[in-house]
């Protein structure tokens, strides 16, 4: 699926509740990744390689993503980069201090210049979720 395939991107979100899809449809693009634009309507949707959502009780894989994987022969967990997305949460790994996270070259924390100090940003995340 190409970066300019609006219909294909929209289809990945099939069966995800509309209130969640609204969070990625017709929104400003974030900095590292972009939106796919429907040239006919001007609508946009966030480009995704995998679509997963939480229903309040369990995580779900979007039916649209599973359909795409069936059609293309892609493994939904590997081809969607699901494993990559979870890596930052360190499941099955030792818990770290904010200082260790920032010092770890494999942690890939992307802090924008306007956000300030990396360590302060990671410390704030730890404080928010602890």
GROMACS .gro file of C-alpha atoms in nm:
model
  130
    1UNK     CA    1   0.000   0.000   0.000
    2UNK     CA    2   0.148   0.332  -0.102
    3UNK     CA    3   0.184   0.654   0.091
    4UNK     CA    4  -0.079   0.809  -0.137
    5UNK     CA    5  -0.343   0.530  -0.118
    6UNK     CA    6  -0.620   0.706   0.077
    7UNK     CA    7  -0.880   0.433   0.021
    8UNK     CA    8  -0.634   0.165   0.131
    9UNK     CA    9  -0.540   0.356   0.444
   10UNK     CA   10  -0.904   0.424   0.528
   11UNK     CA   11  -0.978   0.050   0.485
   12UNK     CA   12  -0.717  -0.042   0.748
   13UNK     CA   13  -0.939   0.122   1.010
   14UNK     CA   14  -1.244  -0.096   0.922
   15UNK     CA   15  -1.438  -0.194   1.240
   16UNK     CA   16  -1.255   0.054   1.466
   17UNK     CA   17  -1.516   0.266   1.651
   18UNK     CA   18  -1.577   0.595   1.474
   19UNK     CA   19  -1.492   0.802   1.783
   20UNK     CA   20  -1.141   0.653   1.771
   21UNK     CA   21  -1.097   0.688   1.394
   22UNK     CA   22  -1.194   1.053   1.429
   23UNK     CA   23  -0.868   1.100   1.620
   24UNK     CA   24  -0.669   1.022   1.303
   25UNK     CA   25  -0.901   1.152   1.031
   26UNK     CA   26  -0.881   1.513   0.907
   27UNK     CA   27  -0.619   1.606   1.168
   28UNK     CA   28  -0.290   1.791   1.122
   29UNK     CA   29  -0.005   1.558   1.031
   30UNK     CA   30   0.243   1.488   1.306
   31UNK     CA   31   0.604   1.573   1.233
   32UNK     CA   32   0.777   1.240   1.155
   33UNK     CA   33   0.487   1.081   0.970
   34UNK     CA   34   0.218   1.221   0.752
   35UNK     CA   35  -0.135   1.201   0.640
   36UNK     CA   36  -0.272   1.048   0.324
   37UNK     CA   37  -0.499   1.284   0.134
   38UNK     CA   38  -0.801   1.198  -0.078
   39UNK     CA   39  -0.746   1.430  -0.375
   40UNK     CA   40  -1.117   1.424  -0.465
   41UNK     CA   41  -1.261   1.523  -0.126
   42UNK     CA   42  -0.959   1.678   0.047
   43UNK     CA   43  -1.009   1.450   0.348
   44UNK     CA   44  -0.702   1.310   0.522
   45UNK     CA   45  -0.624   1.012   0.739
   46UNK     CA   46  -0.308   0.937   0.932
   47UNK     CA   47  -0.080   0.694   0.747
   48UNK     CA   48  -0.055   0.366   0.939
   49UNK     CA   49   0.112   0.032   0.889
   50UNK     CA   50  -0.092  -0.126   1.169
   51UNK     CA   51  -0.416  -0.043   1.347
   52UNK     CA   52  -0.479  -0.172   1.699
   53UNK     CA   53  -0.728  -0.040   1.952
   54UNK     CA   54  -0.841  -0.098   2.310
   55UNK     CA   55  -1.212  -0.154   2.377
   56UNK     CA   56  -1.191  -0.097   2.753
   57UNK     CA   57  -1.130  -0.464   2.827
   58UNK     CA   58  -0.889  -0.596   2.566
   59UNK     CA   59  -0.667  -0.492   2.278
   60UNK     CA   60  -0.805  -0.564   1.932
   61UNK     CA   61  -0.659  -0.580   1.584
   62UNK     CA   62  -0.865  -0.384   1.330
   63UNK     CA   63  -1.051  -0.612   1.089
   64UNK     CA   64  -0.932  -0.386   0.808
   65UNK     CA   65  -0.570  -0.458   0.896
   66UNK     CA   66  -0.639  -0.833   0.912
   67UNK     CA   67  -0.813  -0.818   0.573
   68UNK     CA   68  -0.514  -0.636   0.423
   69UNK     CA   69  -0.273  -0.891   0.573
   70UNK     CA   70  -0.481  -1.180   0.437
   71UNK     CA   71  -0.481  -1.026   0.088
   72UNK     CA   72  -0.108  -0.955   0.085
   73UNK     CA   73   0.027  -1.248   0.286
   74UNK     CA   74   0.176  -1.021   0.553
   75UNK     CA   75   0.204  -1.145   0.913
   76UNK     CA   76  -0.015  -0.899   1.111
   77UNK     CA   77   0.221  -0.883   1.410
   78UNK     CA   78   0.546  -0.842   1.218
   79UNK     CA   79   0.436  -0.660   0.902
   80UNK     CA   80   0.239  -0.404   1.100
   81UNK     CA   81   0.545  -0.315   1.310
   82UNK     CA   82   0.341  -0.399   1.623
   83UNK     CA   83   0.650  -0.546   1.790
   84UNK     CA   84   0.846  -0.226   1.711
   85UNK     CA   85   0.569  -0.010   1.859
   86UNK     CA   86   0.568  -0.207   2.184
   87UNK     CA   87   0.946  -0.210   2.222
   88UNK     CA   88   0.950   0.126   2.402
   89UNK     CA   89   0.729  -0.022   2.676
   90UNK     CA   90   1.001  -0.280   2.749
   91UNK     CA   91   0.762  -0.575   2.800
   92UNK     CA   92   0.963  -0.865   2.934
   93UNK     CA   93   1.264  -0.641   2.999
   94UNK     CA   94   1.401  -0.480   3.314
   95UNK     CA   95   1.230  -0.161   3.427
   96UNK     CA   96   1.455   0.143   3.397
   97UNK     CA   97   1.496   0.480   3.556
   98UNK     CA   98   1.436   0.788   3.339
   99UNK     CA   99   1.812   0.846   3.333
  100UNK     CA  100   1.875   0.493   3.201
  101UNK     CA  101   1.608   0.535   2.932
  102UNK     CA  102   1.770   0.853   2.800
  103UNK     CA  103   2.120   0.701   2.816
  104UNK     CA  104   2.012   0.384   2.628
  105UNK     CA  105   2.094   0.435   2.257
  106UNK     CA  106   1.834   0.170   2.171
  107UNK     CA  107   1.547   0.351   2.342
  108UNK     CA  108   1.486   0.582   2.043
  109UNK     CA  109   1.311   0.856   2.238
  110UNK     CA  110   1.218   1.127   1.990
  111UNK     CA  111   1.196   1.459   2.170
  112UNK     CA  112   1.124   1.764   1.956
  113UNK     CA  113   1.354   2.063   2.002
  114UNK     CA  114   1.062   2.272   2.130
  115UNK     CA  115   0.992   2.015   2.404
  116UNK     CA  116   1.324   2.084   2.569
  117UNK     CA  117   1.543   1.847   2.762
  118UNK     CA  118   1.503   1.474   2.687
  119UNK     CA  119   1.555   1.375   3.050
  120UNK     CA  120   1.291   1.618   3.175
  121UNK     CA  121   1.043   1.486   2.918
  122UNK     CA  122   1.104   1.122   3.016
  123UNK     CA  123   1.088   1.209   3.388
  124UNK     CA  124   0.752   1.377   3.326
  125UNK     CA  125   0.622   1.062   3.150
  126UNK     CA  126   0.736   0.843   3.440
  127UNK     CA  127   0.567   1.077   3.689
  128UNK     CA  128   0.244   1.083   3.489
  129UNK     CA  129   0.215   0.705   3.465
  130UNK     CA  130   0.349   0.592   3.801
   0.00000   0.00000   0.00000
